[in-house]
Each structure stands twice: as structure tokens, then as C-alpha cells.
Amino acid sequence: AQTVTQSQPEMSVQEAETVTLSCTYDTSESDYYLFWYKQPPSRQMILVIRQEAYKQQNATENRFSVNFQKAAKSFSLKISDSQLGDAAMYFCAYRPAYSGAGSYQLTFGKGTKLSVIP
Amino acid sequence: IAGITQAPTSQILAAGRRMTLRCTQDMRHNAMYWYRQDLGLGLRLIHYSNTAGTTGKGEVPDGYSVSRANTDDFPLTLASAVPSQTSVYFCASREQSEQFFGPGTRLTVL
């Protein structure tokens, strides 16, 4: 079974600084997707960024970028120029590319609570 | 643009009572999911449906049932609620690789 580990339950960053959230995963699959979701206090789950395992280039979305190390099974999220609105829970998630008749479910890590200090 | 709606937003329920959480999507996605979110545990899959008329069990299905009579609706039923089912419940639908989440239902079972 796939597992996703986020080893940092809480982190903080000064406004305008850069922070990196860690995620590791375990899978025997060669093709899969990785995601970072943001959950602000409103509890809405918001997709921040997505990485396809067959793509070597790291995904980037504005101030958000990932460091995808397939051999190490590592998928960290870097937030540049942190803003107060970035304060939230961040979840790393995994999904296999092929699931046959299965669910294509997301397997989530336990989350990292990010605080942004003004 | 509605996306996914869930009802109720929150509910307090006595143990032993039956409860149905409603989920409706207007995106015509075939696949839908129910997750529960517990503090310190992230989100875990309860049940899923790949298309109308089919359902499957996820990681934590015990005590829950689902039905999928049509593409848009995917209700989750607790036949006899227990305190361990106190959680936030998210419904989601999937288009290709991306899942879209509803706003969640906070359920407290006393």
C-alpha cells in the first residue's frame, strides 16, 4: 500500500521569506501523480500544485514550486515570498496513474500547519 | 459556478441515530469520493464510485454506506451513528487526474 509522510506537523515563516514543506512517499508504481493541497481555516481543500511522475521538470505555479526527487521518493513544496494568506494546513497527496477498476483514490499525508509571521 | 455542494454544513447527532450526508456535483464527473478528516490523520477514503450504479469500499468503510443512483448525487449514510464517527466529511469528484472537493460537513456524534 502507498503511504505518504509529512514529517513536519507545524512550521512557521516570516512574511516575505521562503519556506519548504517536506513530503516523502512509498510506492512500487513507476507512474503516478503527486499533489499539494492547501486547507485554510475555511476548511476548503484547494489544489496548489500537481506533479506527474514521468515528467522530470519540477512543477511551478507562481510563488509555489516543488522539488521532485523520484529516486528518493521525495516531493517538497517551496513557497517563496510568503504572504499572510498562505497560512493554512498543507497536505501532500499521492495517486497512482493507473488503477484498473479501482478507485484512483488520493492517499494523503497527515498535514503540516504553516503559520506566517507578520 | 456551484461545483460540489454538501449538506448539511454541520450537524450534531445523538449516538444510534441514522444520518445521511448529501453531496451533489454539477460538473458531470463520473467518479466521486467520500473522505473523512480527523485531526492528525489527514483525509482517509470511506467509499467511492467510478460511475453511476457502481460503488466501492475505501480505507475506512465500516459503519457507512453509499449509493449512486445518478451522476450528480452521491449520498453517504451512517446507519447507526457512533461517537468515533465524529469528523469532518468531504465529498469529491474527479476529472482525469484532478479531484475537486466540496466544502465539507462537520459531524459531531454525542
Short mmCIF file of C-alpha atoms in Angstrom, two decimals:
data_model
loop_
_atom_site.label_atom_id
_atom_site.label_comp_id
_atom_site.label_asym_id
_atom_site.label_seq_id
_atom_site.Cartn_x
_atom_site.Cartn_y
_atom_site.Cartn_z
CA ALA A 1 0.00 0.00 0.00
CA GLN A 2 1.11 3.50 -0.69
CA THR A 3 1.97 5.76 2.22
CA VAL A 4 2.65 9.48 2.37
CA THR A 5 4.68 11.00 5.19
CA GLN A 6 4.85 14.63 6.21
CA SER A 7 7.40 14.83 9.00
CA GLN A 8 6.75 18.45 10.00
CA PRO A 9 3.46 18.81 11.91
CA GLU A 10 3.95 22.57 12.22
CA MET A 11 6.15 25.20 10.62
CA SER A 12 6.37 28.96 10.66
CA VAL A 13 7.81 31.52 8.27
CA GLN A 14 8.34 35.24 8.33
CA GLU A 15 6.26 37.21 5.85
CA ALA A 16 8.13 37.66 2.52
CA GLU A 17 10.54 34.82 3.34
CA THR A 18 10.77 31.36 1.77
CA VAL A 19 9.69 28.11 3.39
CA THR A 20 9.94 24.48 2.30
CA LEU A 21 7.50 21.79 3.38
CA SER A 22 8.68 18.18 3.21
CA CYS A 23 6.89 15.11 1.91
CA THR A 24 8.07 11.57 1.27
CA TYR A 25 6.07 8.69 -0.12
CA ASP A 26 6.35 5.00 -0.64
CA THR A 27 5.13 3.21 -3.75
CA SER A 28 6.08 0.37 -6.06
CA GLU A 29 4.46 2.10 -9.03
CA SER A 30 6.55 3.84 -11.69
CA ASP A 31 3.85 6.21 -12.90
CA TYR A 32 1.78 8.33 -10.55
CA TYR A 33 0.72 11.84 -9.60
CA LEU A 34 1.69 13.92 -6.59
CA PHE A 35 -0.24 16.88 -5.26
CA TRP A 36 -0.05 19.61 -2.67
CA TYR A 37 -3.37 20.81 -1.25
CA LYS A 38 -3.92 23.87 0.90
CA GLN A 39 -6.64 23.93 3.56
CA PRO A 40 -7.21 27.39 5.09
CA PRO A 41 -9.40 27.88 8.17
CA SER A 42 -12.43 27.91 5.87
CA ARG A 43 -11.62 24.13 5.50
CA GLN A 44 -11.97 24.24 1.71
CA MET A 45 -9.43 21.93 0.03
CA ILE A 46 -7.56 23.91 -2.63
CA LEU A 47 -5.18 22.32 -5.13
CA VAL A 48 -1.88 24.19 -5.05
CA ILE A 49 0.29 22.24 -7.44
CA ARG A 50 0.47 18.90 -9.26
CA GLN A 51 3.43 16.83 -10.45
CA GLU A 52 3.33 13.93 -12.90
CA ALA A 53 5.98 11.34 -12.08
CA TYR A 54 7.03 10.78 -15.68
CA LYS A 55 7.94 14.46 -16.03
CA GLN A 56 11.42 15.27 -14.78
CA GLN A 57 10.81 19.00 -14.76
CA ASN A 58 9.62 20.34 -11.41
CA ALA A 59 6.16 21.92 -11.45
CA THR A 60 5.79 25.63 -10.71
CA GLU A 61 2.72 27.77 -10.04
CA ASN A 62 3.58 31.40 -9.38
CA ARG A 63 5.18 31.54 -5.88
CA PHE A 64 4.79 27.77 -5.38
CA SER A 65 7.27 25.25 -6.71
CA VAL A 66 8.19 21.66 -5.96
CA ASN A 67 11.42 19.70 -5.71
CA PHE A 68 10.53 16.26 -7.04
CA GLN A 69 13.19 13.60 -6.44
CA LYS A 70 11.76 10.38 -7.88
CA ALA A 71 14.59 8.09 -6.83
CA ALA A 72 14.44 9.38 -3.27
CA LYS A 73 10.61 9.41 -3.33
CA SER A 74 10.61 12.97 -2.09
CA PHE A 75 8.23 15.79 -3.05
CA SER A 76 8.81 19.04 -1.19
CA LEU A 77 6.87 22.29 -1.63
CA LYS A 78 8.64 25.63 -1.67
CA ILE A 79 6.66 28.79 -1.02
CA SER A 80 8.51 31.97 -1.99
CA ASP A 81 7.70 35.49 -0.79
CA SER A 82 5.33 34.10 1.85
CA GLN A 83 2.12 36.03 2.40
CA LEU A 84 -0.30 36.11 5.32
CA GLY A 85 -2.84 34.33 3.16
CA ASP A 86 -0.52 31.35 2.84
CA ALA A 87 -1.21 30.41 6.46
CA ALA A 88 -3.04 27.07 6.32
CA MET A 89 -2.74 23.31 6.61
CA TYR A 90 -0.87 21.83 3.68
CA PHE A 91 -1.42 18.25 2.62
CA CYS A 92 0.75 16.18 0.34
CA ALA A 93 -1.15 13.52 -1.64
CA TYR A 94 -0.36 10.62 -3.97
CA ARG A 95 -2.41 8.94 -6.69
CA PRO A 96 -1.41 6.08 -8.97
CA ALA A 97 -1.65 6.79 -12.68
CA TYR A 98 -3.41 3.50 -13.38
CA SER A 99 -5.88 1.79 -11.07
CA GLY A 100 -7.73 -0.69 -13.26
CA ALA A 101 -11.21 -0.99 -11.81
CA GLY A 102 -10.00 0.63 -8.61
CA SER A 103 -10.69 3.98 -7.11
CA TYR A 104 -7.86 6.28 -8.27
CA GLN A 105 -8.08 7.49 -4.70
CA LEU A 106 -5.81 10.08 -3.19
CA THR A 107 -3.60 8.95 -0.32
CA PHE A 108 -2.89 11.90 1.96
CA GLY A 109 -0.18 12.73 4.42
CA LYS A 110 -1.16 13.94 7.88
CA GLY A 111 -0.55 17.57 7.03
CA THR A 112 1.73 20.46 8.00
CA LYS A 113 0.29 23.53 9.68
CA LEU A 114 2.01 26.62 8.30
CA SER A 115 1.94 29.88 10.23
CA VAL A 116 3.05 33.16 8.63
CA ILE A 117 4.50 35.75 10.99
CA PRO A 118 3.89 39.41 10.03
CA ILE B 1 -20.39 28.06 -10.72
CA ALA B 2 -21.51 25.63 -7.99
CA GLY B 3 -19.08 22.71 -8.38
CA ILE B 4 -19.77 20.42 -5.43
CA THR B 5 -22.29 21.18 -2.72
CA GLN B 6 -22.64 19.34 0.57
CA ALA B 7 -25.42 19.43 3.12
CA PRO B 8 -25.68 19.99 5.98
CA THR B 9 -22.74 22.29 6.75
CA SER B 10 -22.63 20.94 10.27
CA GLN B 11 -24.71 18.62 12.40
CA ILE B 12 -24.85 17.38 15.97
CA LEU B 13 -26.29 13.91 16.21
CA ALA B 14 -27.19 11.56 19.05
CA ALA B 15 -25.49 8.18 19.02
CA GLY B 16 -27.62 5.47 17.45
CA ARG B 17 -29.40 7.84 15.07
CA ARG B 18 -29.38 7.44 11.31
CA MET B 19 -27.90 10.26 9.24
CA THR B 20 -27.44 10.93 5.53
CA LEU B 21 -24.88 13.41 4.31
CA ARG B 22 -25.75 14.80 0.91
CA CYS B 23 -23.37 15.55 -1.94
CA THR B 24 -24.26 16.97 -5.36
CA GLN B 25 -21.99 17.96 -8.24
CA ASP B 26 -22.84 19.83 -11.43
CA MET B 27 -19.67 19.04 -13.38
CA ARG B 28 -20.89 15.69 -14.77
CA HIS B 29 -17.84 13.89 -13.42
CA ASN B 30 -18.14 10.12 -13.39
CA ALA B 31 -16.01 9.42 -10.31
CA MET B 32 -16.96 10.57 -6.82
CA TYR B 33 -15.49 10.03 -3.37
CA TRP B 34 -16.20 10.38 0.34
CA TYR B 35 -13.32 11.15 2.71
CA ARG B 36 -13.24 11.78 6.43
CA GLN B 37 -10.75 14.16 8.01
CA ASP B 38 -9.62 13.65 11.58
CA LEU B 39 -7.12 15.77 13.46
CA GLY B 40 -3.62 14.42 12.98
CA LEU B 41 -4.70 11.79 10.46
CA GLY B 42 -5.24 13.70 7.23
CA LEU B 43 -8.03 12.59 4.89
CA ARG B 44 -8.99 8.93 4.53
CA LEU B 45 -11.21 7.40 1.86
CA ILE B 46 -14.52 5.92 3.03
CA HIS B 47 -16.25 4.92 -0.22
CA TYR B 48 -16.00 5.76 -3.88
CA SER B 49 -17.97 5.43 -7.09
CA ASN B 50 -16.36 5.24 -10.52
CA THR B 51 -19.65 5.78 -12.34
CA ALA B 52 -23.38 5.86 -11.69
CA GLY B 53 -24.62 2.49 -10.49
CA THR B 54 -21.29 1.32 -9.05
CA THR B 55 -19.64 1.82 -5.66
CA GLY B 56 -16.56 0.55 -3.87
CA LYS B 57 -15.05 0.47 -0.40
CA GLY B 58 -12.17 2.65 0.62
CA GLU B 59 -9.81 2.54 3.55
CA VAL B 60 -12.37 3.08 6.36
CA PRO B 61 -15.82 1.88 5.14
CA ASP B 62 -17.21 0.27 8.31
CA GLY B 63 -20.39 1.93 9.58
CA TYR B 64 -21.01 3.78 6.32
CA SER B 65 -22.93 3.07 3.13
CA VAL B 66 -23.28 4.91 -0.16
CA SER B 67 -25.44 4.82 -3.25
CA ARG B 68 -25.03 6.29 -6.73
CA ALA B 69 -28.37 6.36 -8.49
CA ASN B 70 -27.29 9.08 -10.93
CA THR B 71 -24.18 11.00 -11.97
CA ASP B 72 -24.81 14.08 -9.86
CA ASP B 73 -25.64 12.70 -6.39
CA PHE B 74 -23.57 10.60 -4.02
CA PRO B 75 -25.11 10.43 -0.52
CA LEU B 76 -23.28 8.93 2.47
CA THR B 77 -25.37 7.21 5.14
CA LEU B 78 -24.49 6.39 8.73
CA ALA B 79 -26.99 3.71 9.70
CA SER B 80 -26.42 3.99 13.46
CA ALA B 81 -24.00 6.76 14.37
CA VAL B 82 -21.27 6.24 16.97
CA PRO B 83 -19.03 8.84 18.65
CA SER B 84 -15.98 7.63 16.66
CA GLN B 85 -17.71 8.90 13.53
CA THR B 86 -17.30 12.46 14.76
CA SER B 87 -15.30 14.02 11.93
CA VAL B 88 -15.32 16.40 9.01
CA TYR B 89 -16.62 14.70 5.86
CA PHE B 90 -15.57 15.74 2.39
CA CYS B 91 -17.17 14.75 -0.87
CA ALA B 92 -15.06 14.97 -4.04
CA SER B 93 -15.37 14.32 -7.74
CA ARG B 94 -12.64 13.55 -10.25
CA GLU B 95 -11.86 14.66 -13.77
CA GLN B 96 -8.81 12.85 -15.16
CA SER B 97 -6.02 13.37 -12.62
CA GLU B 98 -7.60 16.13 -10.53
CA GLN B 99 -10.05 15.81 -7.65
CA PHE B 100 -12.39 18.64 -6.72
CA PHE B 101 -13.62 18.89 -3.15
CA GLY B 102 -16.84 20.09 -1.62
CA PRO B 103 -16.86 22.45 1.39
CA GLY B 104 -17.23 19.63 3.92
CA THR B 105 -19.72 18.65 6.63
CA ARG B 106 -18.72 18.80 10.28
CA LEU B 107 -20.49 15.96 12.12
CA THR B 108 -20.49 15.55 15.88
CA VAL B 109 -21.90 12.36 17.38
CA LEU B 110 -22.68 12.55 21.09
#
